């Protein structure tokens, strides 16, 4: 639905009709429940979640909610999205059907991890070695040298938050290692020599 320019997601949601508002609130809560660290903004006139770039946009329309997870987000979940109207970068969730909360959760996690991966790869001179959880989310990112872990490595929970970080030299743990809580705060540090 066409609305005047808003500067916050709260303003955007409050300006929508009741049916749209319920869906918008549910999408927002769903995404923040798995990725509370995301920055909220308004981009292209739509509520947007950001983390190393845009994660997803969402918007109210006359008969549906649009979720904009980029082409990669749609491609990764093409099978699950077969019962919805989908274009290159958009998914339509009609108001006459329940919102697919689990699917939206998985899409959000995928997009957070995709952005995190892209940001980390940009910093590396060598293509990283990546290990995945069974659901396809990133579990670990680091470098290998002669078949052994080398340099900085990071491990992630399925929701995309960091679990552990540390370094290797010739396949052996060295230096400071940290374990993180779900809010990204280090709660345990170990030093390896």
Short mmCIF file of C-alpha atoms in Angstrom, two decimals:
data_model
loop_
_atom_site.label_atom_id
_atom_site.label_comp_id
_atom_site.label_asym_id
_atom_site.label_seq_id
_atom_site.Cartn_x
_atom_site.Cartn_y
_atom_site.Cartn_z
CA UNK A 1 0.00 0.00 0.00
CA UNK A 2 1.30 3.41 -0.91
CA UNK A 3 2.07 5.38 2.24
CA UNK A 4 3.80 8.66 2.99
CA UNK A 5 7.51 8.59 3.76
CA UNK A 6 8.31 7.17 7.18
CA UNK A 7 11.59 7.30 9.06
CA UNK A 8 11.11 4.28 11.35
CA UNK A 9 9.62 0.81 11.08
CA UNK A 10 7.23 1.65 13.93
CA UNK A 11 5.86 4.61 11.95
CA UNK A 12 5.51 2.48 8.83
CA UNK A 13 3.62 -0.28 10.66
CA UNK A 14 1.30 2.12 12.50
CA UNK A 15 0.28 3.75 9.21
CA UNK A 16 -1.00 0.45 7.75
CA UNK A 17 -4.51 -1.07 7.92
CA UNK A 18 -5.15 -3.59 10.72
CA UNK A 19 -4.73 -6.73 8.60
CA UNK A 20 -1.40 -5.56 7.19
CA UNK A 21 -0.22 -4.35 10.59
CA UNK A 22 -0.70 -7.82 12.13
CA UNK A 23 1.43 -9.44 9.42
CA UNK A 24 4.11 -6.74 9.55
CA UNK A 25 4.43 -7.03 13.33
CA UNK A 26 4.67 -10.82 13.06
CA UNK A 27 7.40 -10.66 10.38
CA UNK A 28 9.38 -8.12 12.42
CA UNK A 29 9.16 -10.21 15.62
CA UNK A 30 10.03 -13.40 13.75
CA UNK A 31 13.18 -11.94 12.20
CA UNK A 32 14.34 -10.20 15.39
CA UNK A 33 13.80 -13.40 17.41
CA UNK A 34 16.57 -15.12 15.45
CA UNK A 35 18.76 -12.10 14.72
CA UNK A 36 18.28 -9.44 17.43
CA UNK A 37 21.50 -7.70 16.35
CA UNK A 38 20.05 -6.46 13.06
CA UNK A 39 19.80 -2.73 12.42
CA UNK A 40 16.34 -1.47 11.50
CA UNK A 41 15.86 1.21 8.86
CA UNK A 42 13.59 2.39 6.07
CA UNK A 43 15.01 1.89 2.58
CA UNK A 44 13.15 2.24 -0.71
CA UNK A 45 10.19 3.29 1.45
CA UNK A 46 10.08 -0.15 3.12
CA UNK A 47 11.03 -1.54 6.54
CA UNK A 48 14.53 -2.98 6.19
CA UNK A 49 16.83 -5.10 8.33
CA UNK A 50 20.55 -4.55 7.84
CA UNK A 51 23.68 -6.50 8.75
CA UNK A 52 26.70 -5.92 6.51
CA UNK A 53 24.20 -4.64 3.97
CA UNK A 54 20.49 -5.23 3.43
CA UNK A 55 19.22 -8.54 4.82
CA UNK A 56 15.53 -8.25 3.91
CA UNK A 57 12.91 -5.59 3.18
CA UNK A 58 9.20 -6.10 3.77
CA UNK A 59 6.15 -4.05 2.83
CA UNK A 60 2.36 -4.00 2.96
CA UNK A 61 0.37 -4.11 -0.26
CA UNK A 62 -3.36 -4.25 -1.00
CA UNK A 63 -3.72 -8.05 -0.82
CA UNK A 64 -0.38 -9.28 0.50
CA UNK A 65 2.85 -8.63 2.38
CA UNK A 66 5.93 -8.50 0.20
CA UNK A 67 9.18 -9.93 1.56
CA UNK A 68 12.25 -8.92 -0.41
CA UNK A 69 15.08 -11.32 0.39
CA UNK A 70 17.10 -10.67 -2.80
CA UNK A 71 17.29 -13.17 -5.64
CA UNK A 72 19.71 -15.37 -3.67
CA UNK A 73 17.26 -15.67 -0.78
CA UNK A 74 14.49 -16.72 -3.14
CA UNK A 75 16.70 -19.15 -5.04
CA UNK A 76 17.87 -20.87 -1.85
CA UNK A 77 14.27 -21.64 -0.85
CA UNK A 78 12.70 -22.13 -4.28
CA UNK A 79 11.13 -25.48 -3.36
CA UNK A 80 9.45 -24.13 -0.21
CA UNK A 81 8.25 -21.03 -2.09
CA UNK A 82 6.39 -22.93 -4.84
CA UNK A 83 2.98 -22.20 -3.31
CA UNK A 84 3.59 -18.42 -3.27
CA UNK A 85 3.80 -15.76 -5.94
CA UNK A 86 7.53 -15.14 -6.34
CA UNK A 87 9.51 -12.86 -8.62
CA UNK A 88 13.27 -12.43 -8.91
CA UNK A 89 13.66 -10.73 -5.52
CA UNK A 90 10.18 -10.72 -3.99
CA UNK A 91 7.83 -13.13 -2.23
CA UNK A 92 4.12 -12.41 -1.76
CA UNK A 93 2.42 -13.66 1.40
CA UNK A 94 -1.35 -13.18 0.91
CA UNK A 95 -3.47 -11.93 3.80
CA UNK A 96 -5.84 -14.88 3.47
CA UNK A 97 -3.14 -17.41 4.44
CA UNK A 98 -1.18 -17.82 7.68
CA UNK A 99 2.29 -16.34 7.59
CA UNK A 100 4.95 -19.10 7.13
CA UNK A 101 6.96 -18.16 10.23
CA UNK A 102 9.43 -21.06 10.04
CA UNK A 103 10.20 -20.31 6.39
CA UNK A 104 10.67 -16.59 7.09
CA UNK A 105 13.00 -17.53 9.96
CA UNK A 106 15.11 -19.72 7.69
CA UNK A 107 15.25 -17.06 4.98
CA UNK A 108 16.36 -14.41 7.48
CA UNK A 109 19.10 -16.67 8.90
CA UNK A 110 20.29 -17.50 5.39
CA UNK A 111 20.48 -13.82 4.41
CA UNK A 112 22.31 -12.81 7.63
CA UNK A 113 24.88 -15.53 7.07
CA UNK A 114 25.19 -14.71 3.39
CA UNK A 115 25.96 -11.06 4.20
CA UNK A 116 28.38 -12.06 6.96
CA UNK A 117 30.18 -14.41 4.61
CA UNK A 118 30.48 -11.76 1.90
CA UNK A 119 31.87 -9.25 4.40
CA UNK A 120 34.45 -11.72 5.69
CA UNK A 121 35.53 -12.83 2.22
CA UNK A 122 36.18 -9.21 1.23
CA UNK A 123 38.70 -8.95 4.09
CA UNK A 124 40.55 -12.13 3.17
CA UNK A 125 43.30 -12.36 0.57
CA UNK A 126 42.76 -16.10 0.22
CA UNK A 127 39.39 -17.76 -0.38
CA UNK A 128 38.21 -19.21 2.95
CA UNK A 129 37.29 -22.77 3.78
CA UNK A 130 33.64 -22.94 4.81
CA UNK A 131 31.85 -25.67 6.73
CA UNK A 132 28.04 -25.76 6.91
CA UNK A 133 25.40 -26.98 9.38
CA UNK A 134 23.00 -29.61 8.00
CA UNK A 135 20.40 -26.88 7.34
CA UNK A 136 22.83 -25.06 5.03
CA UNK A 137 23.74 -22.26 7.42
CA UNK A 138 27.42 -21.45 7.91
CA UNK A 139 29.09 -23.29 10.78
CA UNK A 140 32.75 -22.27 10.38
CA UNK A 141 34.90 -19.97 8.25
CA UNK A 142 38.68 -19.98 8.12
CA UNK A 143 41.73 -20.77 6.03
CA UNK A 144 43.47 -24.03 5.31
CA UNK A 145 47.16 -24.42 4.51
CA UNK A 146 48.59 -27.78 3.47
CA UNK A 147 45.41 -29.51 4.68
CA UNK A 148 45.54 -27.92 8.16
CA UNK A 149 43.69 -25.05 9.75
CA UNK A 150 45.74 -21.84 9.61
CA UNK A 151 45.12 -18.31 10.86
CA UNK A 152 41.85 -16.96 12.19
CA UNK A 153 38.76 -19.19 12.34
CA UNK A 154 35.20 -18.39 13.42
CA UNK A 155 32.29 -20.69 14.30
CA UNK A 156 28.61 -19.76 14.20
CA UNK A 157 25.33 -20.96 15.62
CA UNK A 158 22.53 -21.87 13.22
CA UNK A 159 20.96 -18.44 13.84
CA UNK A 160 24.07 -16.73 12.47
CA UNK A 161 25.45 -15.45 15.77
CA UNK A 162 29.11 -16.11 16.50
CA UNK A 163 29.84 -19.02 18.83
CA UNK A 164 33.65 -19.14 18.97
CA UNK A 165 36.73 -17.58 17.43
CA UNK A 166 40.42 -18.33 17.55
CA UNK A 167 43.56 -18.92 15.54
CA UNK A 168 45.59 -21.87 14.35
CA UNK A 169 49.22 -22.25 13.40
CA UNK A 170 50.04 -25.38 11.45
CA UNK A 171 46.78 -26.98 12.61
CA UNK A 172 47.30 -26.25 16.34
CA UNK A 173 45.32 -23.79 18.44
CA UNK A 174 47.33 -20.65 19.29
CA UNK A 175 46.70 -17.29 20.91
CA UNK A 176 43.46 -16.06 22.43
CA UNK A 177 40.27 -18.01 21.82
CA UNK A 178 36.85 -16.66 22.77
CA UNK A 179 33.41 -18.20 23.24
CA UNK A 180 30.40 -15.90 22.76
CA UNK A 181 26.85 -15.79 24.09
CA UNK A 182 23.89 -15.34 21.73
CA UNK A 183 24.16 -11.55 22.01
CA UNK A 184 27.74 -11.64 20.71
CA UNK A 185 29.45 -10.95 24.05
CA UNK A 186 32.57 -12.96 24.87
CA UNK A 187 32.00 -14.85 28.11
CA UNK A 188 34.99 -17.21 28.07
CA UNK A 189 38.55 -16.68 26.90
CA UNK A 190 41.34 -19.23 26.69
CA UNK A 191 44.97 -18.62 25.79
CA UNK A 192 46.88 -21.26 23.82
CA UNK A 193 50.66 -21.20 23.40
#
